[in-house]
Amino acid sequence: METLAAFAPALPEIILAAGAMVFLMLGVFSADNARTGVFIGWLTVLLMAGVAIMIGTGGAERVELFDGAFVVDAFSRFCKVLILGAAAVSLMLSFGYFERERIMKFEIPVLALLSTVGMFMMVSANDLISLYLGLELMSLALYVLAAVHRDSLRSSESGLKYFVLGALSSGMLLYGASLIYGFTGTTSFTALASTLQAGEAAQNLGLIVGLVFLLVGLAFKISAVPFHMWTPDVYEGAPTPVTAFFAGAPKVAAMALLLRVLHDAFPGMLFQWQQIIVFLSVASMLLGSFAAIGQTSIKRLMAFSSIANVGFILIGLAAGTQYGVSSVLIYLAIYVVMTLGSFAVVLAMRRANEMDETIGSLAGLSQTNLPLAVAFAALLFSLAGIPPLAGFFAKFYVLDAAIKAGLTPLAIIGVLASVVGAFYYLRLVKIMFFDAPGEAFTQAEPAVRWVFTLSALLVTFYVVYPAFLLDAAGTAARALVP
Amino acid sequence: MPRRVAAQTAVQHGMSNISLFLILLAPFAGIFAVSVAAGFSRSLGAWAAGASMAAGLVAALQLAPQVFSGSVVLWRVAWLPEWGLDFALRLDGLGLLFVVLILGIGLLIVLYAAYYMPQTDNLGRFYIALLGFAGGMLGIVLAENILLMVVFWEVTSLTSFLLIAYKYADVEARIAARLSLAMTGGGGLALLAGALLLGHVAGSYDFSVIEDRAGLVRDNALYPVILILFLLGAFTKSAQFPFHVWLPHAMAAPTPVSAYLHSATMVKAGVFLLARMYPILAGTELWFVIVSTTGAITFLYGAYIALLKHDLKGLLAYSTISHLGLITLLFGLDTPLAAIAGVFHIINHAIFKASLFMAAGIIDHETGTRDMRRMAGLFKAMPRTAILGILAAASMAGVPLLNGFLSKEMFFTATVAHPGFENAIYLLPAFATIAGMLSVAYSVRFVHDVFFDGPVKKTPKVPHEPPVWMRLPIEVLVGLVLIVGFLPQLSVGPILHTAAEAVLPGPVPDIKLAVWHGFNLPLVMTIMAFGLGILQFSRRHKLYALRDRFAFALTSPVAFERFYRAAARLSTALLAFADTQSLQRYLALFFSFAVIAGVWAWVRIDLTGGGATVLTGPLPILAVDATAVVAAATLVFAALGTVVFRHDRLKALIYMSVAGTVVSLAFLRFHAPDLAMTQLSVEVVTILLLLMCLRYLPERSARQSTTGRRMRDGLLATAAGTGVAALTYAMLTRPYETIAAYHMANAKPLGGGTNVVNVILVDFRGYDTLGEIAVLAMAALGLHALLSGTRMQGPGGPTLASADRYPIMLAELMRPLLPLSLAVAAYIFLRGHNLPGGGFIAGLVAAVALVLQYVAQGTDFAGERLRINTVRLLGIGLGIATLTGVASFVFGYPFLTSTHGYVTPPVIDKFELASAIAFDLGVFLVVIGTVLLALTELAGLRRAEDVAVPAKGDA
């Protein structure tokens, strides 16, 4: 039994995986209707909440498992709690929508749960193989979720596109990983880090190409330009709650994975990867900001906004310092809140049973539904990075980290991109507050209202007590970059 | 003196300093008070707003003695100390001056607005935005931490947006608000970047600390960047040329807003920033050149345009721009005297401009128009207001005995005394005189056109005096104009002195504020300016004619809207390229960037050590012989054939099978018979299944690509292929460690078999294999779920006679072949542990034999004779494999531990049997089950098609 007790640090993953299988069986042998789906959905949310509490109250010392392929530390703890929060909230948002669309199947929460297990693996990966395992477990579940609305042409098309491109990027990643293995003879992050300290790594073609391809694969998952193409299509095509799910938890997991790989396995090649990250960051910020201006669909706009935000997050990563890591984590946490809140607003954009996700339908929202308009305005101002809302601090930390790391030009481009970004966020505010109102939206269900209200409050009042997030992110960052 | 800050800090942490926080708190608390009070009545809301402004003013005056005694009041709450963000406030002379202006004029505006705004508006929203704005302004002037200042800077941008767009039903107001937000908000972000850089360079965000390290900042390489970012912030806010465009259009706001924003607050935030940063950033050539040039251009340009405006508020707006230019110019001149003149003019301008705006508001309110061409002789209709307006305008022009005269005299003196321009000492004074002349001209025009110029014209409303309370704010301000004008030293002397102490880094020169300085050059300049100004005014019609002839159609809101649309168009165009929603395009982009990334990695390598070793490793390259060349050539040929004939599906399949065969031969050559056999049988099965699929597809596929696209794809594919080949070459020429040796050594002793591959499959890596067959079974089940019951509507097959469909020779040949093939399969299966073979290959061989029966004799014939439940077969296979694994638990070993021994069954000779063979049986069954399931499902499809025809007919 000692052998089993040694697996205790992996208990959250074990519980989630076992839970997914139990729920799957439960669903298979229950009536095939929406009630089962919602029931299992709430069970999933409960399970996630329970595991989150377990992780949050558990210890934070570094433990390695499975021959060093799996690691649990303060960093993984921070990311896992964030992932669970994002996943559970987006699940709660989804039930009403799926029931109305008559596609509330029990598979949806089970798939979400499975992809969460994958994300956990990613966050805790300490080996190229466990990295890939986690990534694929997450992605496979996401491919299905993207196409879950089978009768919708858009949903199927976006799912297919996502799958083809995703498979390709996974291939790239694997190719990169195999090159790295081929040239170093190891897949363990710890061993890679010590091998690459020698300094000759910079001369090793295979290693650099391997690193580049590994980054290509991961850049796809975080939808950094130029590997972002799937994002707008999937965001628009997938059912809105699925999009909300996509925009939250997987982004956190992929970004955490990127942090872990670069800081744990390739600290010796900082100079090489820093340039790639800077490029990805600049390209993402610029394209994301400029492309968002011309959008008419709010979901597509959110897609480009997420691309731009990823660019900002990468600024913190490019810094390559402990401060940079903690700024990325803070940004992620704030970004998740803002995104989920915004998607809750999008889910509230419904007249009778008809979703209207065009930007034009927001016209004069302040006169038809003031609470919704105020909440959305707070979220948009925050996304635009206007002080003293939370989004400003998120941007501030990453820019500060970049400047402290000597990446002043990158920080300046970041500021300029955020000017453009502010432009289209504020355009939405203007439409909501100053344009002639259209027909009012139907009252949204309680879960949706709770989410947009709470997230608006969080971004508004973050400024009052920021220490909690700062401390948590600081501890997590210290675990990664001593 | 600022240097005293550090010493005073300890002393100043008394209780009274909380007042500093109360100043800032007052307007924000007022927001809540107003939001409650305005709900009851309109006047209660106004009282609440006024009371909060007054409370702030009282708190500030309470601290005034401390400031006048020369100390800096500080108040600090540790907020995020480790991030350099403290909630730190300071009150020095400059801050106090601004606090008094903001709250004092704010109080008057509250009163004025209560009468100016229509009675139907309950003013709650107005006062809330106004108080928020005042709070933002106070935050800027009180901030000790520069980041805090940026935060409040943005607060003013946002609240001014709300104030300018107050009449939001008006399109013009909305565009104006957006324009001003875009300009000032953008400037604010530049300021943020500047503040971050400054904090980075100085090592602190605290103003006092940065001030002490000013020399360090100015010597830093980043100084020009910091300076330009800060100036961008200041110039956009203070409407300096060419960022002035937002200000005239912001006149769309209600007049109380204009009076507040464009006299004492919003636009003064920019010049406040200049004053605040003066000790840190000034004193360099760069500062002098940029700031003074910008100020000078704005000064002149604003004054010139002001003269041409017919709109009353337009004239005032451009005169505001002009005066802000003057203040900027004064700070840019970078002499102590000029800086003091700048501070002084901030006060004077705030006073007379606020009163002028309010007077203009009264005129607008009482006549119903703001066009100066439609009004005249208002002196008769409203003499009191007229006198107030004339006095304020005279102050603007710089008439002696009024406050504007004093600061203008100081300006003239500063230009005369400026040490620069050794070779052109008259350049600066001459410029000052010309600009002064223009100010006189537009001031005279304001007075002449509005109050005199003949009898009263017919205006939309009949003009008369406004209510007493509406005029009171102007009376107060004009009173100040006179007091400062008559008794400057007594009234503003002390505060100007303390403010100058805060602005100037060195000692403050002794300045005497007096009305009469004696007959000197500045006075001559004043007289010239007046003479020329009046002359200019009398000839103004020539200027109008000139303006009308060269009318500039592109006004800034139009330009802004065009820019806005252009940005949207650019975005759309960008999207058309980057976001085509076409998967092909995405893939092409994806590959392009992958290739670029690969090339980048190549370029990164330092080739000084010789390029050859980068690619080629130390391992020797094997000799190339004829067989290898032929095989490679065949492989390339087959691959090319597949591509060329991809539209002709049958041919493409044949070429593909050739490639597959060559690959299996290659395995054989590298001494991997197991792999070769597997590859071969997999090849056969897949080709056969694909052939069956061809039945449902048209013979030729449609052309889906253009030549250009094919070229592009070909190029990409070649580039990617070359890269991969190069990398493979690089990797294969390098030494690598394999785990082959371990398996070779241990296959016999531990696994009981000499066929290493098979031992790995069923023993060493048995867990993997179990997983793989589970996946295989799941794939088969997926196929089953997808295809069973599916009705395919493909093109009808070729109509051939049934005899031709299944050639008799083939059918007859196949029948005896079946038992033979099955026997071979059994043989391969059994010998698998020691010789090439095993469950996987055996399963494939048996499956091929069965597939051939279908091909040769048709699905009806074969299906009738082969009644196997394939799904069950999968289950049995998986079950056997799992049970084998579980069985080891019974013997106390971990999952899937295998054992082996020798048995001597009758007939056959001594035979080595490993428990793994049972596992292999499971593999065998799963493989057969999968292939057969695919086969029967595909075969079943055709029948469904036949069935579907009548069903379609019914519909």
Coordinates of N, CA and C in Angstrom, one line a residue, chain B residues 880-952:
Chain B
I880 N -9.5 -12.0 -23.8 CA -8.4 -12.9 -23.6 C -7.2 -12.2 -23.2
A881 N -6.9 -11.1 -23.9 CA -5.6 -10.4 -23.6 C -5.6 -9.8 -22.2
T882 N -6.8 -9.2 -21.8 CA -6.8 -8.7 -20.4 C -6.7 -9.8 -19.4
L883 N -7.4 -10.9 -19.6 CA -7.4 -12.0 -18.7 C -6.0 -12.5 -18.5
T884 N -5.2 -12.6 -19.6 CA -3.9 -13.0 -19.5 C -3.1 -12.2 -18.5
G885 N -3.4 -10.9 -18.7 CA -2.7 -9.9 -17.8 C -3.1 -10.1 -16.3
V886 N -4.4 -10.2 -16.2 CA -4.9 -10.3 -14.8 C -4.5 -11.6 -14.1
A887 N -4.3 -12.6 -15.0 CA -3.9 -14.0 -14.4 C -2.7 -13.9 -13.6
S888 N -1.8 -13.0 -14.0 CA -0.5 -12.9 -13.2 C -0.7 -12.4 -11.8
F889 N -1.8 -11.7 -11.6 CA -2.1 -11.3 -10.2 C -2.3 -12.6 -9.3
V890 N -3.0 -13.6 -10.0 CA -3.3 -14.8 -9.2 C -2.0 -15.4 -8.7
F891 N -1.0 -15.3 -9.5 CA 0.3 -15.9 -9.1 C 1.1 -15.0 -8.3
G892 N 0.5 -13.8 -8.0 CA 1.3 -12.9 -7.1 C 2.3 -12.0 -7.9
Y893 N 2.1 -11.9 -9.2 CA 3.0 -11.0 -9.9 C 2.3 -9.8 -10.4
P894 N 3.0 -8.7 -10.8 CA 2.3 -7.6 -11.3 C 1.6 -7.9 -12.6
F895 N 0.7 -7.0 -13.0 CA -0.1 -7.1 -14.2 C 0.8 -7.5 -15.4
L896 N 0.3 -8.5 -16.2 CA 0.9 -8.9 -17.5 C 2.3 -9.5 -17.4
T897 N 2.7 -10.0 -16.2 CA 4.0 -10.7 -16.1 C 3.8 -12.0 -16.9
S898 N 4.8 -12.3 -17.7 CA 4.6 -13.5 -18.5 C 5.6 -14.6 -18.0
T899 N 5.3 -15.8 -18.3 CA 6.1 -17.0 -17.9 C 6.3 -17.9 -19.1
H900 N 7.2 -18.8 -19.1 CA 7.3 -19.6 -20.3 C 7.9 -21.0 -19.8
G901 N 7.6 -22.0 -20.6 CA 8.1 -23.3 -20.3 C 8.0 -24.2 -21.6
Y902 N 8.2 -25.4 -21.5 CA 8.2 -26.3 -22.7 C 7.1 -27.3 -22.5
V903 N 6.3 -27.5 -23.5 CA 5.3 -28.5 -23.5 C 5.6 -29.5 -24.7
T904 N 5.1 -30.7 -24.5 CA 5.3 -31.7 -25.6 C 4.0 -32.3 -26.0
P905 N 3.2 -31.5 -26.8 CA 1.9 -32.1 -27.2 C 2.1 -33.3 -28.2
P906 N 1.2 -34.2 -28.2 CA 1.2 -35.3 -29.2 C 1.4 -34.7 -30.6
V907 N 1.8 -35.5 -31.5 CA 2.0 -35.2 -32.9 C 3.1 -34.2 -33.1
I908 N 3.0 -33.0 -32.5 CA 4.0 -32.0 -32.7 C 5.2 -32.3 -31.8
D909 N 6.3 -31.8 -32.1 CA 7.5 -32.0 -31.3 C 7.5 -31.1 -30.1
K910 N 8.6 -31.2 -29.3 CA 8.7 -30.4 -28.2 C 8.5 -28.9 -28.5
F911 N 7.7 -28.2 -27.8 CA 7.3 -26.9 -28.2 C 7.4 -25.9 -27.0
E912 N 8.0 -24.8 -27.3 CA 8.2 -23.9 -26.2 C 6.9 -23.0 -26.1
L913 N 6.4 -22.9 -24.9 CA 5.1 -22.2 -24.8 C 5.3 -21.1 -23.8
A914 N 5.0 -19.8 -24.2 CA 5.0 -18.7 -23.2 C 3.6 -18.3 -22.9
S915 N 3.3 -17.9 -21.7 CA 2.0 -17.4 -21.4 C 1.6 -16.3 -22.3
A916 N 2.6 -15.6 -22.9 CA 2.4 -14.5 -23.8 C 1.6 -14.9 -25.0
I917 N 1.6 -16.2 -25.3 CA 1.0 -16.6 -26.5 C -0.6 -16.5 -26.4
A918 N -1.1 -16.6 -25.2 CA -2.5 -16.3 -25.0 C -2.8 -14.9 -25.2
F919 N -1.9 -14.0 -24.8 CA -2.0 -12.6 -25.0 C -2.0 -12.3 -26.6
D920 N -1.1 -13.0 -27.2 CA -1.0 -12.9 -28.7 C -2.3 -13.3 -29.4
L921 N -2.9 -14.3 -28.8 CA -4.2 -14.8 -29.4 C -5.2 -13.7 -29.3
G922 N -5.2 -13.0 -28.2 CA -6.1 -11.8 -28.1 C -5.8 -10.8 -29.2
V923 N -4.5 -10.5 -29.4 CA -4.1 -9.6 -30.5 C -4.7 -10.1 -31.8
F924 N -4.4 -11.4 -32.1 CA -4.9 -12.0 -33.3 C -6.3 -11.8 -33.6
L925 N -7.1 -12.1 -32.5 CA -8.6 -12.0 -32.7 C -9.1 -10.5 -32.9
V926 N -8.4 -9.6 -32.2 CA -8.8 -8.2 -32.3 C -8.5 -7.7 -33.8
V927 N -7.4 -8.1 -34.3 CA -7.0 -7.7 -35.6 C -8.0 -8.2 -36.7
I928 N -8.3 -9.5 -36.6 CA -9.2 -10.1 -37.5 C -10.6 -9.4 -37.4
G929 N -11.0 -9.3 -36.1 CA -12.3 -8.6 -35.9 C -12.4 -7.3 -36.5
T930 N -11.3 -6.5 -36.3 CA -11.3 -5.1 -36.8 C -11.5 -5.1 -38.4
V931 N -10.6 -5.9 -39.0 CA -10.6 -5.9 -40.5 C -12.0 -6.4 -41.0
L932 N -12.5 -7.4 -40.4 CA -13.7 -8.0 -40.9 C -14.9 -7.0 -40.6
L933 N -14.8 -6.4 -39.5 CA -15.9 -5.4 -39.2 C -15.9 -4.3 -40.3
A934 N -14.7 -3.8 -40.6 CA -14.6 -2.7 -41.6 C -15.1 -3.3 -42.9
L935 N -14.8 -4.5 -43.2 CA -15.2 -5.1 -44.5 C -16.7 -5.2 -44.6
T936 N -17.3 -5.9 -43.5 CA -18.7 -6.1 -43.6 C -19.5 -4.8 -43.6
E937 N -19.0 -3.8 -42.9 CA -19.7 -2.6 -42.8 C -19.6 -1.9 -44.2
L938 N -18.4 -1.9 -44.8 CA -18.3 -1.3 -46.1 C -19.1 -2.0 -47.2
A939 N -19.1 -3.4 -47.0 CA -19.9 -4.2 -48.0 C -21.4 -3.9 -47.7
G940 N -21.8 -3.8 -46.5 CA -23.2 -3.5 -46.2 C -23.7 -2.2 -46.7
L941 N -22.8 -1.3 -46.9 CA -23.2 0.0 -47.4 C -23.9 -0.1 -48.7
R942 N -23.3 -0.9 -49.6 CA -23.8 -1.0 -50.9 C -25.3 -1.5 -50.9
R943 N -25.5 -2.5 -50.0 CA -26.9 -2.9 -50.0 C -27.8 -1.8 -49.5
A944 N -27.3 -1.1 -48.6 CA -28.2 0.0 -48.1 C -28.5 1.0 -49.2
E945 N -27.5 1.1 -50.1 CA -27.8 2.0 -51.2 C -28.9 1.4 -52.1
D946 N -28.8 0.1 -52.3 CA -29.8 -0.5 -53.2 C -31.2 -0.3 -52.5
V947 N -31.2 -0.5 -51.2 CA -32.5 -0.3 -50.5 C -33.0 1.1 -50.6
A948 N -32.0 2.0 -50.6 CA -32.3 3.4 -50.5 C -33.1 3.9 -51.7
V949 N -32.9 3.2 -52.8 CA -33.5 3.7 -54.1 C -35.0 3.8 -54.0
P950 N -35.6 2.6 -53.7 CA -37.1 2.7 -53.6 C -37.6 3.7 -52.5
A951 N -36.8 3.7 -51.4 CA -37.2 4.6 -50.3 C -37.2 6.1 -50.8
K952 N -36.3 6.4 -51.7 CA -36.2 7.7 -52.2 C -37.4 7.9 -53.2

